[in-house]
mmCIF file of C-alpha atoms in Angstrom:
data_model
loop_
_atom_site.group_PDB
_atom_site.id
_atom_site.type_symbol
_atom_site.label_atom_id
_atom_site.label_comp_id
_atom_site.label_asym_id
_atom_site.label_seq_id
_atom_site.Cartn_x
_atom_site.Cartn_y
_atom_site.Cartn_z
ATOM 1 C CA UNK A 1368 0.000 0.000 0.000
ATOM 2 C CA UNK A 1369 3.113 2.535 0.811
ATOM 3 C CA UNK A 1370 4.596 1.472 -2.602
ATOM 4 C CA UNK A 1371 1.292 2.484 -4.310
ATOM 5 C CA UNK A 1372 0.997 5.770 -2.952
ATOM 6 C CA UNK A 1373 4.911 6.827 -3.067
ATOM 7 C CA UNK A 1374 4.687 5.983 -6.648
ATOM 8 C CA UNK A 1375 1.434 7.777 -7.046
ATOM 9 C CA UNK A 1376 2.972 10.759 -5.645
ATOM 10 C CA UNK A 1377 5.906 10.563 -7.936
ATOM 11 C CA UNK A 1378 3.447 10.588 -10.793
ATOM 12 C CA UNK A 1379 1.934 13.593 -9.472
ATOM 13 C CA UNK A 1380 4.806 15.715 -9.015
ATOM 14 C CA UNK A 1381 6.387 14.758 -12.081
ATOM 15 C CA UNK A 1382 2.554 15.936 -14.077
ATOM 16 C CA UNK A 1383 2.330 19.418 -12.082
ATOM 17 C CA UNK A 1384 5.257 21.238 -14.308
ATOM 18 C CA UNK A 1385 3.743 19.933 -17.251
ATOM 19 C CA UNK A 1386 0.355 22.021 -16.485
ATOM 20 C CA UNK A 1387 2.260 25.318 -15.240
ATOM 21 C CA UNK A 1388 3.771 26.892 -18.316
ATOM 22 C CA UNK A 1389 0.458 26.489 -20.416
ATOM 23 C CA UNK A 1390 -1.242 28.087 -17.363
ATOM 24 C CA UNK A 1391 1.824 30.986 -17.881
ATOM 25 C CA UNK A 1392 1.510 31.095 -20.817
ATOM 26 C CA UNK A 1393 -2.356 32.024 -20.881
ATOM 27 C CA UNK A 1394 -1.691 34.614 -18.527
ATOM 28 C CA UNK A 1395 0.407 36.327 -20.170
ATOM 29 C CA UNK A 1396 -1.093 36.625 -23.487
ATOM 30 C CA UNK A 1397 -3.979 37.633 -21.462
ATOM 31 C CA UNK A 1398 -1.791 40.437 -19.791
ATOM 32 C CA UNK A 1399 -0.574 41.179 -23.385
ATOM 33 C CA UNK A 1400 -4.141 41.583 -24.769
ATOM 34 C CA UNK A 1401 -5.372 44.230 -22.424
ATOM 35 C CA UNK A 1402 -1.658 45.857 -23.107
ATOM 36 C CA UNK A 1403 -2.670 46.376 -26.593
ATOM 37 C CA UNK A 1404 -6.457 47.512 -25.853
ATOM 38 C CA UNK A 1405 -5.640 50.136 -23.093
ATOM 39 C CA UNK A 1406 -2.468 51.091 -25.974
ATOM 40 C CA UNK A 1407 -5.762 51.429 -28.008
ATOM 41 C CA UNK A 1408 -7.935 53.474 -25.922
ATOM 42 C CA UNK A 1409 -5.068 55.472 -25.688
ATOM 43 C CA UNK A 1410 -4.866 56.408 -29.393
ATOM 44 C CA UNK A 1411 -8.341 57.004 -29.633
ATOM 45 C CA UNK A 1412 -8.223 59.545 -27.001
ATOM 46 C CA UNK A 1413 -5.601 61.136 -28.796
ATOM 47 C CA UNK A 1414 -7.169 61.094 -31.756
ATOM 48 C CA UNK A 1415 -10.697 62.498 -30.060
ATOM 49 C CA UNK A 1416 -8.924 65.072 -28.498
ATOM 50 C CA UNK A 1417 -6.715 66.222 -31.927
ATOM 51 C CA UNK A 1418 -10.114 65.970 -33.915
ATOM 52 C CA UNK A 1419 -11.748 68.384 -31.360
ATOM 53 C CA UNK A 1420 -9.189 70.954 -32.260
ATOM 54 C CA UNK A 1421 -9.122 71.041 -35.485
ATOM 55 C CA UNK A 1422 -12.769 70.566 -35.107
ATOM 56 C CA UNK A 1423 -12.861 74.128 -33.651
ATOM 57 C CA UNK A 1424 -10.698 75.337 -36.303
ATOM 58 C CA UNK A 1425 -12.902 74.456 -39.403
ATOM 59 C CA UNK A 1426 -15.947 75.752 -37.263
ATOM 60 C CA UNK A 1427 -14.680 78.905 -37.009
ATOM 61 C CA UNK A 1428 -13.680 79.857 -40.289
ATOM 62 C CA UNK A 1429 -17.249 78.644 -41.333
ATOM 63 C CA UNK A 1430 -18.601 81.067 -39.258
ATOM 64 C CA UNK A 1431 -16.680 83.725 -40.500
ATOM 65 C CA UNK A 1432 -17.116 82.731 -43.832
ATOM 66 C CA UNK A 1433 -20.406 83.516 -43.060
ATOM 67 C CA UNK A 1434 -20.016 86.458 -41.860
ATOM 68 C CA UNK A 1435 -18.178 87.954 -44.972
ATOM 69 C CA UNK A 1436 -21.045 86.397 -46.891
ATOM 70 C CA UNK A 1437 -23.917 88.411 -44.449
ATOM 71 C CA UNK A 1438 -21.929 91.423 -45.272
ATOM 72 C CA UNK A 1439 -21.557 90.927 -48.804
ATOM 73 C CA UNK A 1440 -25.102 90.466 -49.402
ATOM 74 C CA UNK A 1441 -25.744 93.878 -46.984
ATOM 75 C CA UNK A 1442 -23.469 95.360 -49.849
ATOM 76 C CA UNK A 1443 -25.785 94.213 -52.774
ATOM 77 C CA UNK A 1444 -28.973 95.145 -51.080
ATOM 78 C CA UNK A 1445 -27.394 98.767 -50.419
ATOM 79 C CA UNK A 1446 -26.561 98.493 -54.039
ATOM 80 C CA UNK A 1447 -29.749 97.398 -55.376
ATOM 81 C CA UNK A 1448 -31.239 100.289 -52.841
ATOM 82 C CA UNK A 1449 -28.901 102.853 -55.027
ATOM 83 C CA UNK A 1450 -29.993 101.706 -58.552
ATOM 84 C CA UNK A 1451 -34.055 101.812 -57.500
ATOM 85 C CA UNK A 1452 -33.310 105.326 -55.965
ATOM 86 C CA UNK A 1453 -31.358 106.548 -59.137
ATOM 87 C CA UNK A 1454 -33.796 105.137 -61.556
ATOM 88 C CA UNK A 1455 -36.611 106.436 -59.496
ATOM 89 C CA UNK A 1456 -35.001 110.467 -60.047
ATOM 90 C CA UNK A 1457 -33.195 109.662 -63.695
ATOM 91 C CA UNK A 1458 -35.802 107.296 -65.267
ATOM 92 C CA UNK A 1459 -32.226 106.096 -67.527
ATOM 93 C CA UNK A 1460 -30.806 102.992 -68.199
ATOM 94 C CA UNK A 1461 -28.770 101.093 -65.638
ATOM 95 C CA UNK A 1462 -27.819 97.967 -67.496
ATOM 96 C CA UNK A 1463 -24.086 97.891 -66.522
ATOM 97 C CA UNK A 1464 -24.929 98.581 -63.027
ATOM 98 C CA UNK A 1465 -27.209 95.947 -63.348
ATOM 99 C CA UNK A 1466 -24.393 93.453 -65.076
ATOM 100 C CA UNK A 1467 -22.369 94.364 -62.016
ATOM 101 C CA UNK A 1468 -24.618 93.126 -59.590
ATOM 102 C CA UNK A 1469 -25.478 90.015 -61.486
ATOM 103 C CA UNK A 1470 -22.120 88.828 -61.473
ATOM 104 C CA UNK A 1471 -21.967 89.582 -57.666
ATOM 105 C CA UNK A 1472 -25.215 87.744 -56.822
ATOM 106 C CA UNK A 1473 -23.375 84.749 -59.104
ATOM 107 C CA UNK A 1474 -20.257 85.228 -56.675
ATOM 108 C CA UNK A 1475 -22.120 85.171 -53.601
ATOM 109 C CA UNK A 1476 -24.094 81.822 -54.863
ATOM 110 C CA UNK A 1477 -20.600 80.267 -55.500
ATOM 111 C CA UNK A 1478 -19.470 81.664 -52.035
ATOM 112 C CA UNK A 1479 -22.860 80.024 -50.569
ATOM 113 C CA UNK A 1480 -22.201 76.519 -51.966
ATOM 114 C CA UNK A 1481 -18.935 76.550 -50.743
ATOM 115 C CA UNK A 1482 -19.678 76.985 -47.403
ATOM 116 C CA UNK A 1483 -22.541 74.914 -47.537
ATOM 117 C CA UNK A 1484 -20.022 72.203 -48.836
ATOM 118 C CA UNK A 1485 -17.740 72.997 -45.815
ATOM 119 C CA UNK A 1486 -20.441 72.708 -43.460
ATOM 120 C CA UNK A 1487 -21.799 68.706 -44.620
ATOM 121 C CA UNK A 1488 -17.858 68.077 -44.611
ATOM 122 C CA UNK A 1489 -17.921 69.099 -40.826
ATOM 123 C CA UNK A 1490 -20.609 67.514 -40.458
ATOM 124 C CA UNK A 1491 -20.119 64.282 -41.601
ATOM 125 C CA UNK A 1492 -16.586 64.438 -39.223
ATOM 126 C CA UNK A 1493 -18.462 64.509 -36.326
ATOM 127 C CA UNK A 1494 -20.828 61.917 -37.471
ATOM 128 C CA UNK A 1495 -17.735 59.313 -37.831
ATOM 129 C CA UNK A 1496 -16.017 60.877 -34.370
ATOM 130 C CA UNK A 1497 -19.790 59.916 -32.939
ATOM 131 C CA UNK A 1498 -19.218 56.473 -34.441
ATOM 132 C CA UNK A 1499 -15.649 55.827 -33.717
ATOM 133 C CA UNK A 1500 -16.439 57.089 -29.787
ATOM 134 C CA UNK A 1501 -19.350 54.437 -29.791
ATOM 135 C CA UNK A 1502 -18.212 51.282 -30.723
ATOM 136 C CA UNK A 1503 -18.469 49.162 -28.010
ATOM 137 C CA UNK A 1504 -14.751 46.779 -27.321
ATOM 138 C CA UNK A 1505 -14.871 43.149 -28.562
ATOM 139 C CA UNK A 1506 -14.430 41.111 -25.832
ATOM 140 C CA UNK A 1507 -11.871 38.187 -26.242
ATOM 141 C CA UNK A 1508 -10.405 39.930 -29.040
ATOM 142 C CA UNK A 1509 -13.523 39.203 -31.304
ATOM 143 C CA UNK A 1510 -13.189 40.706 -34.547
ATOM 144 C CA UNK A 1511 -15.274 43.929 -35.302
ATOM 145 C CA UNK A 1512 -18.516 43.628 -37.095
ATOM 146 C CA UNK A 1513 -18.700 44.772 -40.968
ATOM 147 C CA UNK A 1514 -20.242 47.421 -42.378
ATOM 148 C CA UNK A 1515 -23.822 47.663 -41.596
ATOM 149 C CA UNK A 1516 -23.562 45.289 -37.866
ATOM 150 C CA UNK A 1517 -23.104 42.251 -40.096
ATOM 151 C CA UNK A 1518 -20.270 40.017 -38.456
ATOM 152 C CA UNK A 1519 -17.099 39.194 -40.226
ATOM 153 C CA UNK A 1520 -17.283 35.268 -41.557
ATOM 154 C CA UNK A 1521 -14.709 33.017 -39.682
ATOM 155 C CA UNK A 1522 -12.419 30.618 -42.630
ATOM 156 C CA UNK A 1523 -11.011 27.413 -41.103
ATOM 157 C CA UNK A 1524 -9.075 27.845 -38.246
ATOM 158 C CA UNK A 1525 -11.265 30.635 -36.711
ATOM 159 C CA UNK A 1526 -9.741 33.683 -39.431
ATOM 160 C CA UNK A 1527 -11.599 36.182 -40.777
ATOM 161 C CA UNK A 1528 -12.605 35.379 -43.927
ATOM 162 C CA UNK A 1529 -13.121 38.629 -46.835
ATOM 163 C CA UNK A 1530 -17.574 39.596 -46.332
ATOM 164 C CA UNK A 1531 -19.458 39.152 -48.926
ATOM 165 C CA UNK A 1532 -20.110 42.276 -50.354
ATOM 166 C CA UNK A 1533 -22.650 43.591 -52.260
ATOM 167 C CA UNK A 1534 -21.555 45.669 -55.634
ATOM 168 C CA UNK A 1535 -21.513 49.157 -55.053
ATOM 169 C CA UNK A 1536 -24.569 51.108 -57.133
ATOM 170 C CA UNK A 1537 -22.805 54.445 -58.735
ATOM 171 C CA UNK A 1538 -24.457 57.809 -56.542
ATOM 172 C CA UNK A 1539 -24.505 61.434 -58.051
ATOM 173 C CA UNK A 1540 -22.235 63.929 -56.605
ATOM 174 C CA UNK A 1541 -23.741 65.792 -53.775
ATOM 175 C CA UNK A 1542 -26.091 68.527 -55.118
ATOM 176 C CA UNK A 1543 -23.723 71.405 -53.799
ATOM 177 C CA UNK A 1544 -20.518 69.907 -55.528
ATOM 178 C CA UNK A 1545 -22.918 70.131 -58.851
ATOM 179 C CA UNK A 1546 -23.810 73.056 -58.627
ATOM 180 C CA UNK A 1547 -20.450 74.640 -57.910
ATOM 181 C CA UNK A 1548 -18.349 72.931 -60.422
ATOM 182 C CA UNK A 1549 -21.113 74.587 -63.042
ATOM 183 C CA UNK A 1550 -21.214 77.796 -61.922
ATOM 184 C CA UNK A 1551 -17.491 77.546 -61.762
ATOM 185 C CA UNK A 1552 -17.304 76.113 -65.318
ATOM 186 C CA UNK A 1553 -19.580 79.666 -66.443
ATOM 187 C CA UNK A 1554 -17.492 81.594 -65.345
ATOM 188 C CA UNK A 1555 -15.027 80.601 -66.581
ATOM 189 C CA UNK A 1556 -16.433 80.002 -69.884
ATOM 190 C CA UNK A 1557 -16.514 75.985 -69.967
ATOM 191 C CA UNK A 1558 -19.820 76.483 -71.450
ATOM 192 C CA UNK A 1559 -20.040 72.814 -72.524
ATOM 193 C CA UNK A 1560 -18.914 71.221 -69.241
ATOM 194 C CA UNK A 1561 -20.918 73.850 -66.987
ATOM 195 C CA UNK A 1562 -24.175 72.545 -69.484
ATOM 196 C CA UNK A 1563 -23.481 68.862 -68.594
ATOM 197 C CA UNK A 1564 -23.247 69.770 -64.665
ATOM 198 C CA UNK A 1565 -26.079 71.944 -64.464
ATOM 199 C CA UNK A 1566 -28.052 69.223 -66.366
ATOM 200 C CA UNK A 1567 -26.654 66.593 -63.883
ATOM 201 C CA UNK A 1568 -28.433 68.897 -61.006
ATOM 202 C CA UNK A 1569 -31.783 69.074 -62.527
ATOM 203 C CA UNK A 1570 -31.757 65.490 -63.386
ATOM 204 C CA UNK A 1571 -30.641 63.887 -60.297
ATOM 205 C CA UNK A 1572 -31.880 66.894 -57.799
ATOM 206 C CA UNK A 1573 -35.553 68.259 -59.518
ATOM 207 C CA UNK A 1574 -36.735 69.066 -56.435
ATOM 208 C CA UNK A 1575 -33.490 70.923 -54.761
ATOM 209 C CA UNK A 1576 -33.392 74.612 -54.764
ATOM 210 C CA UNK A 1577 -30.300 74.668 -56.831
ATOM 211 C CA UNK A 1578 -32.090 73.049 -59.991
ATOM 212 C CA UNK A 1579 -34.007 76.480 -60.745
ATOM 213 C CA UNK A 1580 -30.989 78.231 -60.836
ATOM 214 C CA UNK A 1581 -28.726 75.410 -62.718
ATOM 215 C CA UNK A 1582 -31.922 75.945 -65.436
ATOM 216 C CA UNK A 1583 -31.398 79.893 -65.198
ATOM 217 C CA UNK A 1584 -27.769 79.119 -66.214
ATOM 218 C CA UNK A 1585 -28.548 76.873 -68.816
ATOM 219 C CA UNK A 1586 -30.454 79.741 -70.349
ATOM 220 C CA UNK A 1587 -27.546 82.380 -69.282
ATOM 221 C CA UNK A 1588 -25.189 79.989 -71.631
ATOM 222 C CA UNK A 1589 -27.582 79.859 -74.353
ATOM 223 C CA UNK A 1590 -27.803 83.435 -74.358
ATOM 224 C CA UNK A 1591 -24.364 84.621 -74.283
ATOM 225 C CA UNK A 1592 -23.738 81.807 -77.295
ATOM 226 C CA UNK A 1593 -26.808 83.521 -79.323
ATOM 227 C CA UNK A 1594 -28.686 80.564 -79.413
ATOM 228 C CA UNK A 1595 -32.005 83.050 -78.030
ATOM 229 C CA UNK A 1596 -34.830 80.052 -78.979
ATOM 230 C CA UNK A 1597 -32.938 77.622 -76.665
ATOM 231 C CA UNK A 1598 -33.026 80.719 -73.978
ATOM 232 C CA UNK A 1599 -36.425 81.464 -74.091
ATOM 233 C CA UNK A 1600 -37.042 77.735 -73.483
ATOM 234 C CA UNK A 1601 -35.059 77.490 -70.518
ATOM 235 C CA UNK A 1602 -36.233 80.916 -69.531
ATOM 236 C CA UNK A 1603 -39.336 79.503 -69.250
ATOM 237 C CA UNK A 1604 -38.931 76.509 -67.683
ATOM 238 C CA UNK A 1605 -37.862 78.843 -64.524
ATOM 239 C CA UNK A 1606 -40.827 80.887 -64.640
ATOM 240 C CA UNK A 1607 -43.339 77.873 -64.587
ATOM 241 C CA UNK A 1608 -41.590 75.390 -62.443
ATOM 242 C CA UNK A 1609 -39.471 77.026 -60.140
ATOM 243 C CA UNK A 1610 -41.347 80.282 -60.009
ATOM 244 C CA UNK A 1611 -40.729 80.979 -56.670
ATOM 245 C CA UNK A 1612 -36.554 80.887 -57.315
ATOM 246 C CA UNK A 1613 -35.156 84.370 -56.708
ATOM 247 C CA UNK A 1614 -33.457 83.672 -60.513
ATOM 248 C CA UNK A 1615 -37.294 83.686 -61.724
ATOM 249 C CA UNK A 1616 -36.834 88.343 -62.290
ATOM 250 C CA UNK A 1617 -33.868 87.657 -64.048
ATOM 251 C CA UNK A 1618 -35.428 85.001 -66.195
ATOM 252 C CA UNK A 1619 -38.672 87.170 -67.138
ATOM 253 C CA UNK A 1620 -35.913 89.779 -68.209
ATOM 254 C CA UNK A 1621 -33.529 87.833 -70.136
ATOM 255 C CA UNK A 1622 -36.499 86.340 -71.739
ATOM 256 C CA UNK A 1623 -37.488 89.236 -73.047
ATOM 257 C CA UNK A 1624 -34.539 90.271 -74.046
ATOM 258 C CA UNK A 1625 -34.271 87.337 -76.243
ATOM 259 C CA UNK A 1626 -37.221 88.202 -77.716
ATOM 260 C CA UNK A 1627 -36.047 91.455 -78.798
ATOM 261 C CA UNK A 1628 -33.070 90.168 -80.444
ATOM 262 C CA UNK A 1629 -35.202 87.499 -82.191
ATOM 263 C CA UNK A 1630 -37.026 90.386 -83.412
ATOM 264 C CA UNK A 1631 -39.928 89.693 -81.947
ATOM 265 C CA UNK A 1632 -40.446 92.936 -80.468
ATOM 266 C CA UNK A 1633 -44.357 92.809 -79.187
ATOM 267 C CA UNK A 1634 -43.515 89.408 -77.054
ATOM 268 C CA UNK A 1635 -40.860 91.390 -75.618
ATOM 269 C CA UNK A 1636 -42.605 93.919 -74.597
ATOM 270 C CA UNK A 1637 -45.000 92.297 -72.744
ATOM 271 C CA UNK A 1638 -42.581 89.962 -71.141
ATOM 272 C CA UNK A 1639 -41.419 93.959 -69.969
ATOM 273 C CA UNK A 1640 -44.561 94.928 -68.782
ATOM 274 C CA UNK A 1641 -45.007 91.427 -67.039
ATOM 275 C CA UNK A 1642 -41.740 91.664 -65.082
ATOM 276 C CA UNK A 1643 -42.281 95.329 -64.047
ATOM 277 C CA UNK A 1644 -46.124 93.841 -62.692
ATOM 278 C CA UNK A 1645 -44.122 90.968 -61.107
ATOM 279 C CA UNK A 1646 -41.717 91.986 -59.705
ATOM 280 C CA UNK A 1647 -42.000 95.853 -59.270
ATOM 281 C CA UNK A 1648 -39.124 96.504 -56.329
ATOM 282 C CA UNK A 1649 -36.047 94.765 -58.284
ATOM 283 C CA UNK A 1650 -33.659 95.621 -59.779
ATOM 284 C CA UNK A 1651 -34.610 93.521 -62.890
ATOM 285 C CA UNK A 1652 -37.682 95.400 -63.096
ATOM 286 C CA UNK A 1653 -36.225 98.704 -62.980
ATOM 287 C CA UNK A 1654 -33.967 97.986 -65.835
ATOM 288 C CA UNK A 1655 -37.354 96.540 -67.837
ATOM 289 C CA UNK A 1656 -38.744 99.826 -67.227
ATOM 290 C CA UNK A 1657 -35.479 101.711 -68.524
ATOM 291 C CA UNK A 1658 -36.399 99.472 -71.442
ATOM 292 C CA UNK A 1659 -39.388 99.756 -72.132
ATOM 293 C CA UNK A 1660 -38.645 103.863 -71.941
ATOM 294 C CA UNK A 1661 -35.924 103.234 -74.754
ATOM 295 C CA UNK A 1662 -38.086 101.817 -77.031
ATOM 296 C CA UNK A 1663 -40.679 104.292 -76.793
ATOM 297 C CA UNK A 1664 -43.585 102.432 -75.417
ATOM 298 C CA UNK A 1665 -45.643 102.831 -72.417
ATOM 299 C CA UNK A 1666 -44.718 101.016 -69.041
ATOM 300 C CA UNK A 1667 -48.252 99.405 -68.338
ATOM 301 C CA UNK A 1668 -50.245 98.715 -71.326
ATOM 302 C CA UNK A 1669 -53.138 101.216 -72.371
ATOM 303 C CA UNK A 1670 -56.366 100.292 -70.781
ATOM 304 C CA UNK A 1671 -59.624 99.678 -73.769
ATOM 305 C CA UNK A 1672 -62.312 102.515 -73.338
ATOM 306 C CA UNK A 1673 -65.052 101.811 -72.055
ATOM 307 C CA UNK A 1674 -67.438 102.880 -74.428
ATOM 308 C CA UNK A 1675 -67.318 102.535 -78.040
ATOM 309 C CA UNK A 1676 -65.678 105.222 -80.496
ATOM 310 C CA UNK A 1677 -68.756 107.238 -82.131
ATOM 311 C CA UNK A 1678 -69.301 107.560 -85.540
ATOM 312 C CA UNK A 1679 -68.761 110.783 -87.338
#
């Protein structure tokens, strides 16, 4: 019986090493592992707080973007207050002034979009700081879901294996990035590339803002190419489907304008008298009444008697 249990104990002792370095070893790639995540949390915070700076940063020069484009638009309303007052005492023409301030309001729309482009950029930093700060740790070193919460597939041996995804469907360009690259393309005279872009914005955004004034500009090109017929069309399409775009003034007078020069001087006119009706406090119709005056015709149309000439 002694024998049994001396050589039971030998057995014994000899089997406990055996078990203690895989214990170790467990250990320490345990102590290892939460090396490397608290390494991680580390760089996150660093990254969190960097991001917050620059954060700041880009937030203020938005604002005072916006502030430069407040007080440029205070300028073109003084401006616009001048040429009403002037016309009002002179009764003349104004059409350079009125040229001038044009190509500011086209500025200030490419200064808008641009800041309005800076702003979903900001934006859409935050969002992915928002995500990065909420993603819960893996425990067990699990590997991070895929896109959209799906988990990553495991390959023999417990690997990740590539997801399965599905093809990518081709998006339009944000509306804003449309728009700007076309009114950057007119004014620079890229007339063919600034007709594709502002096409691209009333196809793919018909219902944004932007797509009455990418159809203004299509009209604006057409115009300044001679091609009046096209202009009138796209004229037009302003006035009866985005009527309510602050473009629509400028469309009733470059529509009659293109009238004129398709000789077509009675349609002109009344596109004239329409805008002045319209639109009576804009600049737009100030300069129809300047024209109207150059021509020799009368700003609101003669009213019919009301009782019938007499017969000698």
């Amino acid at each position: 019986m002694r024998k049994h249990f001396v050589r039971f104990t030998a057995l014994a002792l000899f089997a406990l090493p055996v078990g203690l370095p895989h214990a170790f070893g467990v250990s320490k790639e345990m102590v290892q592992l939460q090396t490397q995540v608290q390494q991680l949390q580390d760089m996150v915070q660093h990254l969190q707080t960097s991001n917050d700076e620059r954060m700041g940063v880009i937030v203020n020069l938005v604002q005072q973007n916006t502030d430069n484009v407040n007080r440029m638009m205070a300028a073109v309303n003084a401006l616009q207050s001048t040429l009403k007052a002037e016309n009002d005492q002179r009764g003349s023409s104004n059409t350079q002034i009125s040229s001038q301030i044009q190509s500011l309001n086209d500025s200030v729309d490419e200064l808008k979009t641009r800041i309005a482009n800076l702003t979903a950029q900001v934006q859409s930093i935050q969002g992915q700081l928002q995500n990065v700060n909420g993603m819960p740790a893996q425990p067990g070193g699990a590997p991070p879901p895929a896109a959209g919460g799906m988990p990553v597939n495991q390959g023999p041996g417990g690997q990740a294996a590539a997801p399965q995804l599905a093809p990518a469907t081709p998006a339009a360009p944000p509306v804003d990035q449309l728009y700007q690259s076309g009114l950057r393309d007119y004014n620079s005279a890229k007339y063919n590339i600034a007709v594709s872009e502002f096409g691209d914005v009333i196809h793919y955004y018909p219902q944004d803002p932007m797509a009455g004034n990418a159809q203004f500009y299509l009209g604006e090109i057409n115009y300044r190419q001679g091609k009046y017929a096209a202009a009138v069309k796209n004229y037009d399409a302003v006035l009866e489907q985005y009527s309510g775009n602050p473009k629509a003034p400028a469309a009733e007078l470059r529509k009659g304008q293109s009238l004129i020069e398709m000789g077509q001087k009675d349609a002109g006119v009344r596109e004239f008298r329409t805008l002045v009706q319209r639109y009576p406090q804009t600049p737009e119709a100030q300069e129809g009444r300047s024209k109207l005056n150059g021509m020799g015709v009368r700003i609101y149309a003669a009213k019919p008697s009301a009782y019938p000439p007499t017969s000698p």
